[in-house]
C-alpha cells in the first residue's frame, strides 16, 4: 500500500472564506475603486453634494470626502483601507480627503491595466514607490515659499470654494485667519484651541469670539444672567457632599441625629461657597454637579454658576480666560481665577448658550458659524474646518502650490520625463503613476460639465510650455494661471495625499490572499440580506 495518496489538509476553520491570487487582487482593487467612485463627483468647486441617511433617519448633506466615507459604514476590508487614507488626511490637515481617495483609486485602476499585461504586482509596487519619491522631490522644488496675508486669504477661500460657505467666503476667510493667528505661537498651532460652534442664523453674521461659547446655561434661574468683568473659577470637582464612590450608608436612630447631620452638611456647603467668594470669583464653571443648597448660596452671593461642563470645554475655558483648573474647592485661590470682560447667557434658537467674551489675550477662541438651517450650518462648519486646517498647515510649513489641477498636471509631466530615465518594467509603472495624477484635473473638468479631453489637452500643452501653475478654470473651461487667480492650496495637502494614496495602493497590490474569519464573514452576509 502506498501512502502517497494526497489527503486534503484543513488548516482553517470550515466556515472561513478565502480568496487567493488574481481573484483576491481583482476583488480588492474593485473595492478600492468603488470607494473612489463614491466620492469623485464631489471634487472641486463644481462638485455635487451627497445626502446620506443613517439607520435611524439622521440626514447629512455634505461635499466632504471623509464625512461621506465615515457615514457610509463601509465593510469591505480593502475598501476600509482606502477609507483610512481619507481619515489620515483628515487628521493630518483636514482638507484634501477627496483628492487622496481619488488618487488611491486611480493608482489601483492603472495598476489593474498593468496586471492585465502580466506585469507582476511587486514590480508595479516598486515602480509606484520610485514614482512617489520622485513626485515628492518635484513637489518640494516647485512649491512656493513665503507667507503673506493675501496668500492666507486665498488659501482659506480655495478651501471653502464649492462648499456651503461660498457666499461669505471673504468675510469667513478673514475670521478664520484671525482665529488661527490668535491661537498661534511661533510655528505651533493647536487647532483644538479653536472651537467651531454652529448656530442657525444669517451666515453673514458668523463671527469670531475672543473667548468661548458653550452649550450650557446657568444652573439656577435666580443667578445673574450676565456678569461683566467676570472673575472666573474652573473646578473639576463637584460642589456636593455625597461621595458616590464610597457610597456609605448612614444609620440614624433618632431625630436629633438627623438634624445634626443635616446641619453639618449645610455647613460644609456654606463653606464651599464662602471659599469661592473669598477667592473673588463671580462666575464658576464646574465639571461635576452642584448641590441644590450650594446653588441657593451661590445665587444669593450673586454668582453665575454652571455645572457639568465638559472637560474639553473646561480646558478651552482655561486657555481662553487664563484661569487654572482647580481640583478641590478647598484650594481655590485668587491666583487661580481667570478673566472675561463679559459672561452672558444668550438665547439662540430657543436654546440658552453661554458666551464668555472679551477675554484678554485668549489662547483659545470660538468661531460662531451661522447657517440658514441646521444642515447648512453643519456643512459650513465642515468647510471652515478644512480652511482652518489649510491656513494652519501653511503657517506651519510656509509652502503652497497652485490648485485647480495645476500641481497634479505638473507632477504628471515631470514623472513622464522621469519614467524615460528608467529601464525595465518599472518604467511602465512610473508612467502609469504619471497618468494617474491627471485624474484630478480630469475630474475637476468632468464635475464642471466640461469636456475632459479638451481641457486636459490644453492643460498639457500649457505645462509643456513651463506654465507650472496652469490649471482649469472650471467656469470657462479655459486654462488659467491658478496661482494668479488665487486658487492656492497648502503643499502639505499634496504631499500627504500622495504618500497615503501610494502606500495604500502598494499595500493592496501586495495582497494575494484574503482570509476572512467567520465572525466578519457572518456580518458581511447579514449586510447583504
Ligand atoms: P478635497 O476633499 O480633496 O479638498 P474639494 O472638493 O475641496 O476636495 O476639491 C479640491 C479641489 O478643487 C482641489 O484640486 C482644488 O485645487 C480645486 N479647486 C478649488 N477651488 C477651485 C477653483 N476656484 N477653480 C478650480 N479648482 C478649484
Ligand atoms: Mg477641499
XYZ file of C-alpha atoms and ligand atoms in Angstrom:
557
model
C 0.000 0.000 0.000
C 1.335 3.356 -0.852
C 0.891 6.297 1.427
C 1.296 8.747 -1.365
C -2.368 9.411 -1.883
C -2.938 13.113 -1.375
C -5.159 13.869 1.555
C -6.683 17.309 1.771
C -5.387 19.131 4.826
C -7.561 21.692 6.509
C -5.689 24.402 8.323
C -8.548 26.882 8.670
C -11.957 26.576 10.265
C -14.609 25.249 7.973
C -16.569 28.478 7.630
C -13.585 30.624 6.682
C -13.929 32.432 3.383
C -10.755 32.554 1.368
C -9.831 34.092 -1.939
C -6.358 33.829 -3.375
C -4.168 35.019 -6.213
C -5.679 37.060 -9.005
C -9.177 36.817 -7.579
C -8.069 38.353 -4.324
C -6.253 41.142 -6.119
C -9.059 41.977 -8.510
C -11.581 41.887 -5.748
C -9.592 44.280 -3.582
C -8.897 46.626 -6.448
C -12.568 46.676 -7.381
C -13.497 47.572 -3.817
C -10.923 50.365 -3.646
C -12.109 51.764 -6.971
C -15.667 51.691 -5.720
C -14.695 53.866 -2.764
C -13.050 56.397 -5.054
C -16.061 56.286 -7.328
C -18.308 57.101 -4.404
C -16.655 60.458 -3.805
C -15.372 61.558 -7.197
C -18.411 63.608 -8.185
C -17.907 65.802 -5.110
C -14.421 67.029 -6.081
C -13.846 70.685 -6.728
C -15.823 73.910 -6.799
C -18.492 72.420 -9.037
C -18.640 69.111 -7.202
C -22.003 67.744 -6.151
C -23.167 67.027 -2.620
C -24.295 63.761 -1.156
C -27.176 63.047 1.107
C -26.602 60.218 3.496
C -29.344 58.850 5.693
C -28.332 56.571 8.524
C -30.305 53.698 10.016
C -32.144 55.947 12.453
C -33.022 58.508 9.808
C -30.438 61.194 10.523
C -29.660 63.111 7.376
C -26.271 64.503 6.450
C -25.831 66.600 3.331
C -22.177 67.049 2.536
C -19.492 67.548 -0.057
C -16.707 66.491 2.283
C -14.955 63.266 1.277
C -14.103 61.956 4.689
C -17.558 62.714 6.067
C -19.202 60.779 3.243
C -16.974 57.768 3.740
C -17.375 57.765 7.507
C -21.140 57.941 7.218
C -21.292 55.177 4.617
C -20.191 52.449 7.050
C -18.060 50.619 4.548
C -17.440 46.933 5.306
C -15.103 45.514 2.672
C -11.611 45.157 4.167
C -9.723 46.658 1.217
C -12.278 49.447 0.878
C -11.763 50.185 4.547
C -8.058 50.618 3.893
C -8.905 53.327 1.381
C -11.245 54.982 3.854
C -8.274 55.067 6.218
C -6.450 57.195 3.629
C -9.183 59.802 3.966
C -9.035 59.634 7.738
C -5.261 60.052 7.768
C -5.614 63.077 5.521
C -8.328 64.438 7.811
C -6.120 64.064 10.875
C -3.007 65.467 9.212
C -4.591 68.536 7.579
C -8.368 68.354 7.386
C -8.638 69.213 3.719
C -7.845 67.147 0.632
C -9.659 63.984 1.666
C -11.449 63.522 -1.643
C -8.243 64.134 -3.561
C -6.394 61.470 -1.560
C -9.075 58.840 -2.116
C -9.464 59.590 -5.823
C -5.700 59.295 -6.291
C -5.617 55.956 -4.481
C -8.459 54.631 -6.649
C -6.806 55.807 -9.853
C -3.415 54.343 -8.944
C -5.113 50.990 -8.461
C -7.111 51.293 -11.636
C -3.918 51.908 -13.611
C -2.226 49.056 -11.773
C -5.012 46.752 -12.881
C -4.255 47.589 -16.502
C -0.640 46.635 -15.907
C -1.708 43.394 -14.257
C -3.666 42.647 -17.407
C -0.410 42.918 -19.304
C 1.055 40.304 -16.972
C 3.262 42.659 -15.073
C 3.902 41.306 -11.637
C 2.313 43.222 -8.764
C 5.589 43.606 -6.911
C 7.083 45.280 -9.979
C 4.176 47.705 -10.068
C 4.500 48.360 -6.351
C 8.215 49.039 -6.767
C 7.584 51.410 -9.686
C 4.934 53.270 -7.701
C 7.347 53.577 -4.844
C 10.002 55.120 -7.080
C 7.461 57.423 -8.668
C 6.268 58.658 -5.314
C 9.780 59.509 -4.188
C 10.338 61.449 -7.407
C 6.961 63.176 -7.076
C 7.755 64.323 -3.545
C 11.059 65.719 -4.823
C 9.326 67.618 -7.598
C 6.753 68.985 -5.165
C 9.477 70.403 -2.952
C 11.108 72.031 -5.962
C 8.026 73.683 -7.393
C 6.370 74.744 -4.126
C 6.246 78.435 -3.467
C 7.671 79.651 -0.175
C 6.794 82.635 1.972
C 3.551 83.656 3.625
C 1.607 86.840 3.072
C -1.825 87.829 4.355
C -3.133 87.720 0.836
C -1.815 84.184 0.371
C -3.542 83.027 3.551
C -6.771 84.590 2.384
C -6.576 82.792 -0.943
C -5.790 79.511 0.789
C -8.853 79.853 3.024
C -11.099 80.825 0.131
C -9.882 77.946 -2.058
C -10.643 75.506 0.762
C -14.214 76.788 1.033
C -14.962 77.097 -2.670
C -17.881 74.916 -3.679
C -18.952 74.280 -0.102
C -21.875 75.857 1.693
C -19.585 78.626 2.898
C -19.242 80.135 -0.557
C -21.383 83.266 -0.270
C -19.480 84.825 2.591
C -16.090 83.402 1.867
C -14.274 86.753 2.005
C -15.563 87.515 5.445
C -15.172 83.971 6.695
C -11.600 83.845 5.382
C -10.859 86.942 7.455
C -12.124 85.495 10.698
C -10.531 82.109 10.030
C -7.109 83.706 9.623
C -7.659 85.854 12.672
C -8.646 82.793 14.708
C -5.542 80.857 13.688
C -3.283 83.821 14.392
C -4.794 84.301 17.833
C -4.005 80.768 18.965
C -0.668 80.542 17.180
C 2.630 80.935 18.942
C 5.553 80.718 16.591
C 5.099 77.752 14.263
C 2.992 75.997 16.830
C -0.749 75.928 16.259
C -3.120 73.626 18.053
C -6.415 73.683 16.207
C -8.088 72.211 19.285
C -7.834 75.749 20.654
C -10.337 76.922 18.073
C -13.835 75.842 18.860
C -16.282 75.958 15.983
C -19.824 76.314 17.237
C -22.738 76.345 14.838
C -25.966 78.250 15.044
C -28.972 78.871 12.911
C -28.910 82.377 11.541
C -27.733 84.551 8.728
C -24.406 83.187 7.557
C -23.060 86.709 7.063
C -23.365 87.109 10.835
C -20.748 84.465 11.556
C -18.208 85.865 13.966
C -15.037 85.281 15.900
C -15.408 85.456 19.638
C -12.389 86.298 21.754
C -13.329 83.592 24.203
C -15.702 80.684 24.338
C -19.279 79.842 23.572
C -20.557 76.831 25.421
C -23.745 74.956 25.047
C -24.849 75.397 28.695
C -26.957 77.594 30.910
C -26.609 78.814 34.457
C -27.598 76.204 36.954
C -30.328 78.273 38.593
C -32.582 80.999 37.122
C -32.118 83.284 40.147
C -28.457 83.675 39.299
C -27.424 86.685 37.228
C -27.691 86.028 33.502
C -24.827 88.374 32.725
C -21.674 89.296 34.594
C -19.269 91.998 33.475
C -15.566 91.967 34.298
C -16.037 88.382 35.330
C -13.571 86.642 37.591
C -13.781 83.028 36.580
C -13.202 79.886 38.633
C -12.824 76.492 36.925
C -13.441 73.495 39.144
C -13.162 69.868 38.125
C -14.580 68.695 41.443
C -18.230 68.683 42.434
C -19.900 71.140 44.779
C -21.781 68.430 46.556
C -21.377 66.448 49.723
C -22.197 62.922 48.772
C -19.351 60.811 47.740
C -20.759 58.414 45.205
C -17.523 56.484 45.006
C -17.675 55.368 48.602
C -21.454 55.243 48.853
C -21.573 54.997 52.619
C -24.785 54.295 54.437
C -25.617 56.369 57.456
C -27.741 54.839 60.141
C -29.733 57.399 62.028
C -31.583 56.252 65.065
C -33.111 59.426 66.491
C -34.335 62.765 65.048
C -31.677 64.927 66.715
C -29.007 62.941 64.988
C -30.645 63.645 61.662
C -30.786 67.396 62.133
C -27.194 67.333 63.353
C -26.210 65.530 60.220
C -28.106 67.937 58.006
C -26.596 70.911 59.823
C -23.189 69.506 59.211
C -23.980 69.098 55.537
C -25.259 72.634 55.242
C -22.172 73.925 56.971
C -19.865 72.236 54.506
C -21.832 73.577 51.543
C -21.750 77.069 53.055
C -18.020 76.712 53.481
C -17.600 75.777 49.816
C -19.431 78.859 48.667
C -17.576 81.075 51.127
C -14.283 79.766 49.825
C -15.340 80.664 46.288
C -16.420 84.103 47.420
C -13.192 84.663 49.289
C -11.187 83.845 46.213
C -13.156 86.592 44.487
C -14.887 84.538 41.818
C -18.056 85.876 40.203
C -18.516 83.069 37.682
C -17.988 79.373 38.408
C -17.676 76.563 35.871
C -17.921 73.184 37.472
C -17.169 69.913 35.686
C -19.465 67.977 38.000
C -22.691 68.560 39.921
C -23.688 71.426 42.183
C -25.886 70.673 45.193
C -29.276 72.452 45.333
C -28.363 74.169 48.561
C -24.995 75.239 47.183
C -26.857 76.655 44.173
C -29.001 78.649 46.546
C -25.987 80.080 48.389
C -24.175 80.853 45.164
C -27.225 82.590 43.790
C -27.586 84.671 46.946
C -23.965 85.704 46.568
C -24.703 86.872 43.012
C -22.515 84.245 41.381
C -23.267 82.792 37.975
C -22.570 79.069 38.180
C -22.610 76.366 35.519
C -22.467 72.649 36.209
C -21.463 69.550 34.252
C -19.215 71.429 31.885
C -17.365 69.064 29.538
C -13.730 68.523 30.412
C -12.679 69.649 26.948
C -14.664 72.865 27.370
C -13.127 73.439 30.767
C -9.695 73.134 29.213
C -10.585 75.592 26.469
C -12.019 77.987 29.034
C -8.732 77.767 30.849
C -6.834 78.729 27.718
C -9.267 81.484 26.856
C -9.521 83.150 30.266
C -6.165 82.163 31.790
C -7.941 80.527 34.741
C -6.382 77.447 36.320
C -8.464 74.304 36.631
C -8.658 73.516 40.334
C -9.378 70.005 41.576
C -10.545 70.849 45.072
C -12.656 73.823 46.109
C -10.618 73.985 49.306
C -7.560 75.001 47.310
C -9.165 77.754 45.243
C -7.187 80.996 45.493
C -7.421 84.385 43.738
C -4.433 83.471 41.574
C -6.389 80.615 40.041
C -9.080 82.864 38.631
C -9.355 83.905 35.027
C -10.913 86.950 33.419
C -13.544 87.732 30.802
C -14.940 91.182 30.073
C -18.396 89.700 29.707
C -20.072 86.426 30.561
C -23.661 86.223 29.471
C -26.418 83.877 28.548
C -27.984 84.365 25.150
C -30.905 82.574 23.679
C -30.105 81.046 20.317
C -32.882 79.138 18.519
C -34.724 78.591 21.774
C -31.596 77.271 23.394
C -29.566 79.049 26.032
C -25.873 79.365 25.318
C -23.205 80.929 27.445
C -20.902 83.471 25.887
C -17.597 84.075 27.640
C -16.355 87.062 25.718
C -13.825 89.873 25.724
C -11.033 87.724 27.120
C -7.597 89.296 27.276
C -5.007 87.621 25.063
C -7.058 84.452 24.788
C -5.180 81.325 23.739
C -8.421 79.669 22.723
C -11.212 81.231 20.683
C -14.598 80.344 19.244
C -15.779 80.679 15.694
C -19.515 81.110 15.727
C -20.758 79.765 12.417
C -24.229 80.613 11.268
C -26.264 78.990 8.563
C -29.891 79.179 7.487
C -30.737 75.671 8.644
C -29.009 73.101 10.761
C -27.794 71.154 7.723
C -26.411 74.273 6.109
C -24.697 75.395 9.304
C -23.189 71.951 9.711
C -21.801 71.953 6.158
C -20.377 75.463 6.570
C -18.748 74.256 9.747
C -17.045 71.435 7.829
C -15.850 73.857 5.141
C -14.449 76.108 7.845
C -12.696 73.178 9.488
C -10.965 72.469 6.152
C -9.968 76.105 5.779
C -8.633 76.246 9.345
C -6.528 73.165 8.663
C -5.165 74.663 5.448
C -4.280 78.030 6.954
C -2.578 76.293 9.881
C -0.658 73.975 7.540
C 0.655 76.905 5.516
C 1.673 78.876 8.587
C 3.459 75.829 9.992
C 5.285 74.860 6.807
C 5.414 78.039 4.779
C 4.826 76.231 1.468
C 1.970 76.369 -1.012
C 1.119 75.181 -4.518
C -1.281 76.141 -7.284
C -4.569 74.202 -7.302
C -7.227 73.658 -9.974
C -5.291 70.606 -11.159
C -2.103 72.612 -11.799
C 0.135 70.836 -9.353
C -1.088 67.390 -10.412
C -0.537 68.148 -14.101
C 2.950 69.433 -13.358
C 3.682 66.213 -11.479
C 2.369 64.105 -14.357
C 4.627 65.985 -16.743
C 7.711 65.562 -14.578
C 7.022 61.913 -13.862
C 6.655 61.098 -17.544
C 10.121 62.535 -18.088
C 11.440 60.607 -15.118
C 9.988 57.356 -16.496
C 12.190 57.714 -19.572
C 15.285 57.593 -17.384
C 14.331 54.143 -16.138
C 14.751 50.796 -17.809
C 12.737 47.633 -17.386
C 9.150 47.155 -16.457
C 9.194 49.636 -13.603
C 9.215 52.267 -16.293
C 5.678 51.241 -17.187
C 4.593 51.550 -13.579
C 6.068 55.023 -13.269
C 4.291 56.016 -16.458
C 1.035 54.670 -15.068
C 1.617 56.666 -11.904
C 2.142 59.795 -14.001
C -1.104 59.221 -15.888
C -2.894 58.626 -12.608
C -2.012 62.153 -11.448
C -4.159 63.539 -14.246
C -7.262 62.156 -12.588
C -7.507 65.341 -10.507
C -7.738 67.880 -13.365
C -9.822 65.362 -15.323
C -12.339 65.012 -12.519
C -12.452 68.772 -11.921
C -13.340 69.194 -15.589
C -15.909 66.409 -15.597
C -17.604 67.692 -12.486
C -17.850 71.119 -14.057
C -19.593 69.651 -17.090
C -16.610 70.386 -19.331
C -15.068 68.173 -21.946
C -12.223 66.459 -20.093
C -10.274 65.617 -23.240
C -10.222 69.229 -24.470
C -9.343 70.523 -21.040
C -6.528 68.057 -20.478
C -5.014 68.609 -23.924
C -4.887 72.352 -23.362
C -3.535 71.875 -19.889
C -0.789 69.510 -21.005
C 0.426 71.900 -23.637
C 0.474 74.787 -21.145
C 2.651 72.719 -18.833
C 4.907 71.753 -21.694
C 5.475 75.477 -22.073
C 6.556 75.587 -18.448
C 3.477 77.264 -17.077
C 3.732 75.312 -13.873
C 0.568 76.663 -12.287
C -1.639 76.251 -15.325
C -4.925 74.837 -14.079
C -8.519 74.523 -15.170
C -10.853 77.454 -14.945
C -13.931 75.430 -14.103
C -16.212 78.308 -15.011
C -14.992 78.930 -18.552
C -13.269 75.638 -19.317
C -10.143 77.528 -20.358
C -6.692 77.155 -18.925
C -5.821 79.685 -16.234
C -2.865 80.515 -14.032
C -4.180 79.076 -10.770
C -1.681 80.999 -8.688
C -2.597 84.371 -10.199
C -6.282 83.556 -9.851
C -5.758 82.812 -6.177
C -6.577 79.102 -6.342
C -3.880 78.067 -3.918
C -3.502 75.125 -1.597
C -1.015 74.117 1.085
C 1.808 71.909 -0.192
C 1.073 69.631 2.733
C -2.276 68.570 1.239
C -0.487 67.216 -1.795
C 2.485 65.582 -0.077
C 0.193 63.848 2.384
C -2.346 62.745 -0.234
C 0.398 61.314 -2.453
C 2.033 59.475 0.383
C -1.120 57.835 1.712
C -2.540 57.080 -1.716
C 0.679 55.414 -2.863
C 1.052 53.497 0.356
C -2.410 52.042 0.215
C -2.079 51.199 -3.478
C 1.196 49.361 -2.860
C -0.275 47.575 0.101
C -3.358 46.403 -1.765
C -1.219 45.285 -4.709
C 0.900 43.088 -2.486
C -2.055 41.162 -1.119
C -2.698 37.862 -2.875
C -4.637 36.035 -0.229
C -7.687 37.161 1.669
C -8.746 35.022 4.572
C -11.984 36.108 6.104
C -12.548 34.732 9.576
C -16.057 33.575 10.337
C -17.362 36.460 12.510
C -16.617 39.038 9.866
C -17.962 36.621 7.316
C -21.309 36.377 9.073
C -21.534 40.111 9.447
C -20.970 40.561 5.724
C -23.696 38.076 4.962
C -26.087 39.934 7.202
C -25.252 43.110 5.361
C -26.148 41.501 2.063
C -29.515 40.302 3.291
P -10.855 67.768 -1.272
O -11.641 66.951 -0.291
O -9.852 66.917 -1.981
O -10.287 69.001 -0.692
P -12.584 69.536 -2.747
O -13.988 69.241 -3.150
O -12.367 70.523 -1.682
O -11.918 68.153 -2.385
O -11.834 69.983 -4.056
C -10.487 70.339 -4.049
C -10.023 70.581 -5.460
O -10.723 71.694 -6.029
C -8.566 70.935 -5.485
O -7.935 70.234 -6.524
C -8.574 72.428 -5.744
O -7.414 72.877 -6.386
C -9.789 72.580 -6.597
N -10.326 73.962 -6.584
C -10.695 74.705 -5.538
N -11.115 75.929 -5.897
C -11.023 75.971 -7.257
C -11.310 76.965 -8.249
N -11.783 78.153 -7.914
N -11.103 76.639 -9.529
C -10.648 75.417 -9.872
N -10.352 74.454 -8.999
C -10.523 74.710 -7.696
Mg -11.176 70.703 -0.041
